[in-house]
PDB file of N, CA and C in Angstrom:
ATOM      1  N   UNK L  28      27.635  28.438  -7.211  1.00 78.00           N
ATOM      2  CA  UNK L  28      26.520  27.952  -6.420  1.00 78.00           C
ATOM      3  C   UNK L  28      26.602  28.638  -5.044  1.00 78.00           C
ATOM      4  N   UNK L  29      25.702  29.484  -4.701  1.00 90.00           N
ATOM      5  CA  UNK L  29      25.491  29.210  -3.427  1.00 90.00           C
ATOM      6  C   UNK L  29      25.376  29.159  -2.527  1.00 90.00           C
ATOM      7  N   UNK L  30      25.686  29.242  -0.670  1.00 89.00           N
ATOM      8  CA  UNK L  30      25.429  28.029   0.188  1.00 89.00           C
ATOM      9  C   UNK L  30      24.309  27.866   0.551  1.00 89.00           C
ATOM     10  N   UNK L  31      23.029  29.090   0.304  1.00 89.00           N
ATOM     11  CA  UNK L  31      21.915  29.020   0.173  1.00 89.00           C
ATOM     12  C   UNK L  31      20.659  27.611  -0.751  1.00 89.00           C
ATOM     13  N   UNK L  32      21.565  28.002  -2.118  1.00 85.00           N
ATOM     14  CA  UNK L  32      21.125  26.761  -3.090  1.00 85.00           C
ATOM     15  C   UNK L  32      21.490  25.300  -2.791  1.00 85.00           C
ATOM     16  N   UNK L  33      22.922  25.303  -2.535  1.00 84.00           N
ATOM     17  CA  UNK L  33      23.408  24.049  -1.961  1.00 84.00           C
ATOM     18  C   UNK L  33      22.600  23.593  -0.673  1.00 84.00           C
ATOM     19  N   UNK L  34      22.576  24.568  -0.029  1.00 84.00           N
ATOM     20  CA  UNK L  34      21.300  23.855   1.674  1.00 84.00           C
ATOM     21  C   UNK L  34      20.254  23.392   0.644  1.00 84.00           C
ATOM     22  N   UNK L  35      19.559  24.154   0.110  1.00 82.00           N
ATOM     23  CA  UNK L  35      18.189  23.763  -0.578  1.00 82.00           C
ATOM     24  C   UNK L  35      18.371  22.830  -1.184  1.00 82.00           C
ATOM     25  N   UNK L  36      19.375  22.377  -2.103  1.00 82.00           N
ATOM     26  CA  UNK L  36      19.103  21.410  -2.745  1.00 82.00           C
ATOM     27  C   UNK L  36      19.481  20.333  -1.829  1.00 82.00           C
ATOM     28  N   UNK L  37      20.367  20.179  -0.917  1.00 80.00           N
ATOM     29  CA  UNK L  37      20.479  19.301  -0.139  1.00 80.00           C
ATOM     30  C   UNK L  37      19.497  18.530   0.197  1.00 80.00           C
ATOM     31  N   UNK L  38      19.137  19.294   1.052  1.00 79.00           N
ATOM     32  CA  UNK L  38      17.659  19.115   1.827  1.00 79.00           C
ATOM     33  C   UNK L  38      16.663  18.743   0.439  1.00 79.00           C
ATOM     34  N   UNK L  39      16.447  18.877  -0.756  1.00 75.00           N
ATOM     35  CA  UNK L  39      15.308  18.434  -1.235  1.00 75.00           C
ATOM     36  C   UNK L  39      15.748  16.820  -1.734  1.00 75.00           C
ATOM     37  N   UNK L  40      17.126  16.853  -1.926  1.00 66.00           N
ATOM     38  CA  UNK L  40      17.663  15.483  -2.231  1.00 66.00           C
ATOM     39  C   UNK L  40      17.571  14.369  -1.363  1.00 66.00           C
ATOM     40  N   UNK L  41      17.531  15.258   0.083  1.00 63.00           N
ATOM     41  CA  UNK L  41      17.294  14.095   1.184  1.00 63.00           C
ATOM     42  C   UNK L  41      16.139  13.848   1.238  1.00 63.00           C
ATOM     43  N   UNK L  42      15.250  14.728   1.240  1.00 64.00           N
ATOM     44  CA  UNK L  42      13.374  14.435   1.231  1.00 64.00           C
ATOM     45  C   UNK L  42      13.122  13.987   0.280  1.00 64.00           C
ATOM     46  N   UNK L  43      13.809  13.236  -1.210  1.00 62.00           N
ATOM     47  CA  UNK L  43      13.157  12.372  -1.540  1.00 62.00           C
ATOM     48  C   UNK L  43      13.576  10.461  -1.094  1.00 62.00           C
ATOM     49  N   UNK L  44      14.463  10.759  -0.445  1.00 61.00           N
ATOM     50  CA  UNK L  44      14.675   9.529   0.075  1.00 61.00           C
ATOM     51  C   UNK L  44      13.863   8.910   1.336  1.00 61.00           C
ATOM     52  N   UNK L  45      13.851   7.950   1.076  1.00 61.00           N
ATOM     53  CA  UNK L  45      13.143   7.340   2.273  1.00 61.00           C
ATOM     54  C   UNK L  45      13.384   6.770   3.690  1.00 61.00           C
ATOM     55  N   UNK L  46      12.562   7.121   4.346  1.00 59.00           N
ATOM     56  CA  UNK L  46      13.248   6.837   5.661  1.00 59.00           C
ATOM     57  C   UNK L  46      11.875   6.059   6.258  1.00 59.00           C
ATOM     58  N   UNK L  47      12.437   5.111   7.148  1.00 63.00           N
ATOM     59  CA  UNK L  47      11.840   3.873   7.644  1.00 63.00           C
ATOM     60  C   UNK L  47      11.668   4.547   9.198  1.00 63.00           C
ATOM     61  N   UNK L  48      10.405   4.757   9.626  1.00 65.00           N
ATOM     62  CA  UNK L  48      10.189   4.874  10.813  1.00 65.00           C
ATOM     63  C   UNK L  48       8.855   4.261  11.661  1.00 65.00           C
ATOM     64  N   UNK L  49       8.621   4.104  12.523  1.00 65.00           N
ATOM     65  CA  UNK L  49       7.616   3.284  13.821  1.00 65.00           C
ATOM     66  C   UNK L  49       6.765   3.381  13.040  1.00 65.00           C
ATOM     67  N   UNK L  50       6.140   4.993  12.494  1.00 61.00           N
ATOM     68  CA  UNK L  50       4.785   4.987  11.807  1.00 61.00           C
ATOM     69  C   UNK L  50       4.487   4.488  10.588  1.00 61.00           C
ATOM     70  N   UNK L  51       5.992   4.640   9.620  1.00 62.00           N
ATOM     71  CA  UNK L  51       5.365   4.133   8.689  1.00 62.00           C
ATOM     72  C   UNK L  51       5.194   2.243   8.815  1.00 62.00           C
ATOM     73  N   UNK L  52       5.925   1.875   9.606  1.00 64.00           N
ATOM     74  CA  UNK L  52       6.102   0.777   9.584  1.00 64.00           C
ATOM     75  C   UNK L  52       4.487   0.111  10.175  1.00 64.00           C
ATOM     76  N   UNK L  53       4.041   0.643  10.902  1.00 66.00           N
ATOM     77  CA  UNK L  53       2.467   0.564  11.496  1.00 66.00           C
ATOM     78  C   UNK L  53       1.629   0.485  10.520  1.00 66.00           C
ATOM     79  N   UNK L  54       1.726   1.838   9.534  1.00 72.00           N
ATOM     80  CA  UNK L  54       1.141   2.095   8.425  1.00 72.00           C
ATOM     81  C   UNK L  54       0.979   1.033   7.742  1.00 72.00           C
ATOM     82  N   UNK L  55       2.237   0.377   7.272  1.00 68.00           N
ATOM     83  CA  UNK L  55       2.569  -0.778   6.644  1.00 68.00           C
ATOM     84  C   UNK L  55       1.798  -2.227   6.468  1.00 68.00           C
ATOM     85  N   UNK L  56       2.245  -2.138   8.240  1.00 71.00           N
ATOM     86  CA  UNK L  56       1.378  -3.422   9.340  1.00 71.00           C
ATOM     87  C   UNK L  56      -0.254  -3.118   9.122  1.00 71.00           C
ATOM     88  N   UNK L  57      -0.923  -1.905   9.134  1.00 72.00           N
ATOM     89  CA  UNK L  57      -2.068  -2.026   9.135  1.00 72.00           C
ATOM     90  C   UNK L  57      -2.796  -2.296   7.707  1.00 72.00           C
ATOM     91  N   UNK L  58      -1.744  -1.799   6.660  1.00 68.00           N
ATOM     92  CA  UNK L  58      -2.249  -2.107   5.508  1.00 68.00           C
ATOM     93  C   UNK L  58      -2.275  -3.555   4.981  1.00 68.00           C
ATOM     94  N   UNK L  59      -1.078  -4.280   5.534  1.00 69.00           N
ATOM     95  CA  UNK L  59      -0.858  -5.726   5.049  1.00 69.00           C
ATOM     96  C   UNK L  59      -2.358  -6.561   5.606  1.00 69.00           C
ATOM     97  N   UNK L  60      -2.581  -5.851   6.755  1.00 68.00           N
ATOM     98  CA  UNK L  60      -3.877  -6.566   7.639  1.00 68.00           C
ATOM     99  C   UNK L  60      -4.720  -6.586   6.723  1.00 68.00           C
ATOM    100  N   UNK L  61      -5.721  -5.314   6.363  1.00 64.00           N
ATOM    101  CA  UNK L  61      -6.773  -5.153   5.792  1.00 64.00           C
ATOM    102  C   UNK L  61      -6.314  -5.705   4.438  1.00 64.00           C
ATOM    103  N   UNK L  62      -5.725  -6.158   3.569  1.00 65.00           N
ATOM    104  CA  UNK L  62      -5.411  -6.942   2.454  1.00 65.00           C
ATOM    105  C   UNK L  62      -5.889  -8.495   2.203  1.00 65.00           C
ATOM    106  N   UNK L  63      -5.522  -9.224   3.061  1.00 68.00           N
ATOM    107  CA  UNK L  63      -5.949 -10.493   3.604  1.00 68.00           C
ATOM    108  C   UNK L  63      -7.640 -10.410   3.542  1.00 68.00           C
ATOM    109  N   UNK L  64      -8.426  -9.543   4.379  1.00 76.00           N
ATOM    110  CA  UNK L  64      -9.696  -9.242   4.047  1.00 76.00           C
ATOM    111  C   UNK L  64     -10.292  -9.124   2.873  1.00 76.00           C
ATOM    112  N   UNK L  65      -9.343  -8.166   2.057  1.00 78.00           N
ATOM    113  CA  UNK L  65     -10.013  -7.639   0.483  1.00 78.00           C
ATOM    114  C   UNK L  65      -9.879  -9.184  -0.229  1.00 78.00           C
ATOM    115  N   UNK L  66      -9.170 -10.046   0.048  1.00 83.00           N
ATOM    116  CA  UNK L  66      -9.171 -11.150  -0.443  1.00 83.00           C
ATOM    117  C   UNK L  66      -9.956 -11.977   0.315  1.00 83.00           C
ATOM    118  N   UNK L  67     -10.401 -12.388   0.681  1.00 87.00           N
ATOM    119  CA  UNK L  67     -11.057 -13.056   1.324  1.00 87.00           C
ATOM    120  C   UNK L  67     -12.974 -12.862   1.008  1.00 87.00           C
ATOM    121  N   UNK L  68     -13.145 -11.179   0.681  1.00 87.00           N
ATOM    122  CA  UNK L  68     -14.020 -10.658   0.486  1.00 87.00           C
ATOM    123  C   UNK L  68     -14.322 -11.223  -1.306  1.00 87.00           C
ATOM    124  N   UNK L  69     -13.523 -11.013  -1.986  1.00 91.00           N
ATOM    125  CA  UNK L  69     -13.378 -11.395  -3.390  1.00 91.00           C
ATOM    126  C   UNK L  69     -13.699 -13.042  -3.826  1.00 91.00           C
ATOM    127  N   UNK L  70     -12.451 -13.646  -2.939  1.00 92.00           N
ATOM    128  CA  UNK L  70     -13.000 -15.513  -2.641  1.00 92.00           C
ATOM    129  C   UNK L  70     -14.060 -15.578  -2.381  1.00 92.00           C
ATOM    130  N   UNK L  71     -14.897 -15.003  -1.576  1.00 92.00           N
ATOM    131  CA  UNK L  71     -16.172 -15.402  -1.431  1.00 92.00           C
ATOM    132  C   UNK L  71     -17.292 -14.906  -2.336  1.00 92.00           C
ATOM    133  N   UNK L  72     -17.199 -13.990  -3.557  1.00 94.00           N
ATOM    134  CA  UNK L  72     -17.457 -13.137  -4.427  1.00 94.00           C
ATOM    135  C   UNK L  72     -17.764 -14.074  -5.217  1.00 94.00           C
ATOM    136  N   UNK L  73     -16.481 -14.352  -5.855  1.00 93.00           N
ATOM    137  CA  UNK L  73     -16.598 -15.524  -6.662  1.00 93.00           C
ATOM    138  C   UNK L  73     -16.855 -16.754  -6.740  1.00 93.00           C
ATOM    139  N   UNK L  74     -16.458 -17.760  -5.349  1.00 93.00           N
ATOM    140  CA  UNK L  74     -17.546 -18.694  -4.991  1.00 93.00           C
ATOM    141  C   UNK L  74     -19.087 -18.999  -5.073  1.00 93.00           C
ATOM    142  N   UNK L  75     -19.633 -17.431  -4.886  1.00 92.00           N
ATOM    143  CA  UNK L  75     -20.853 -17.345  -4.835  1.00 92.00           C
ATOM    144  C   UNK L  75     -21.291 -17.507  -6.625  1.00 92.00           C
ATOM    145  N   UNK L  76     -20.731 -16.401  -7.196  1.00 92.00           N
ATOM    146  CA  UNK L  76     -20.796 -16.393  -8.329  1.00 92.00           C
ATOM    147  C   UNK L  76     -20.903 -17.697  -9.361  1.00 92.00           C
ATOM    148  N   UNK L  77     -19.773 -18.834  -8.872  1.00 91.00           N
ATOM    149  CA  UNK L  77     -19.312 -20.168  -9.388  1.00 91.00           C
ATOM    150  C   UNK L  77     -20.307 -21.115  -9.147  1.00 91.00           C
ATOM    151  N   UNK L  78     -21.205 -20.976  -8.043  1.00 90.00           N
ATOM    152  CA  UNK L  78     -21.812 -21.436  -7.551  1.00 90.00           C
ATOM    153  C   UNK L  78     -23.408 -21.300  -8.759  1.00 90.00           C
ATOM    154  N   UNK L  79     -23.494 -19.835  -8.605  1.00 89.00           N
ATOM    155  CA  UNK L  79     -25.188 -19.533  -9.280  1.00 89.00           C
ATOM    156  C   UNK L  79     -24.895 -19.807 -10.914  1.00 89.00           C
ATOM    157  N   UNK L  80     -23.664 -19.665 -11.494  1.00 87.00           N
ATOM    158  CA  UNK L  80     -23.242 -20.056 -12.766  1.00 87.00           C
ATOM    159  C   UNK L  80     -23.406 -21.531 -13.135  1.00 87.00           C
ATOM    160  N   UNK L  81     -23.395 -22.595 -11.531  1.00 85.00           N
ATOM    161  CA  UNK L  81     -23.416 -23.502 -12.044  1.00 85.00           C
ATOM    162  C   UNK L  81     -24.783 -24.276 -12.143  1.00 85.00           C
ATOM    163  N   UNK L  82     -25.804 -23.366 -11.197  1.00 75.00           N
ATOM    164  CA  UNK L  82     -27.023 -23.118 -10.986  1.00 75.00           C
ATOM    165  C   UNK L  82     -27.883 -23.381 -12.356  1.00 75.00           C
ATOM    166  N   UNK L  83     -27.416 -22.783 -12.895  1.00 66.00           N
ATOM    167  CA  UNK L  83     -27.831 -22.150 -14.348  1.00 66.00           C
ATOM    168  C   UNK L  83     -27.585 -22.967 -15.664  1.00 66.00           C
ATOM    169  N   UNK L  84     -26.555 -24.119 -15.742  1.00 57.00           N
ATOM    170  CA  UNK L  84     -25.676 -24.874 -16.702  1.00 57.00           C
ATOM    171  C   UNK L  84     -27.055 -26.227 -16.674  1.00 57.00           C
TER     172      UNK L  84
END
């Protein structure tokens, strides 16, 4: 092997690991936010829905 291949593979072994930093953690935070919404959007989806279904009975 090597020390060429060995750097390379090093380095590709480390880039698949993960590393926890400010942004992704933001990333994270902003995604958990807009989630709460998509639900909320859906509850009221189907309320409506439960509602004209029962409209109809």
């Amino acid at each position: 092997m090597t020390p060429e291949y060995s750097q390379w593979r090093d380095q590709r072994v480390n880039d698949n690991i993960p590393v926890s930093n400010s942004e992704n953690a933001r990333s994270l935070e902003k995604h958990l936010q807009v989630l709460p919404f998509d639900i909320e959007i859906i509850k009221q989806y189907f309320e409506k829905r439960s509602l004209e279904l029962g409209k109809k009975i």
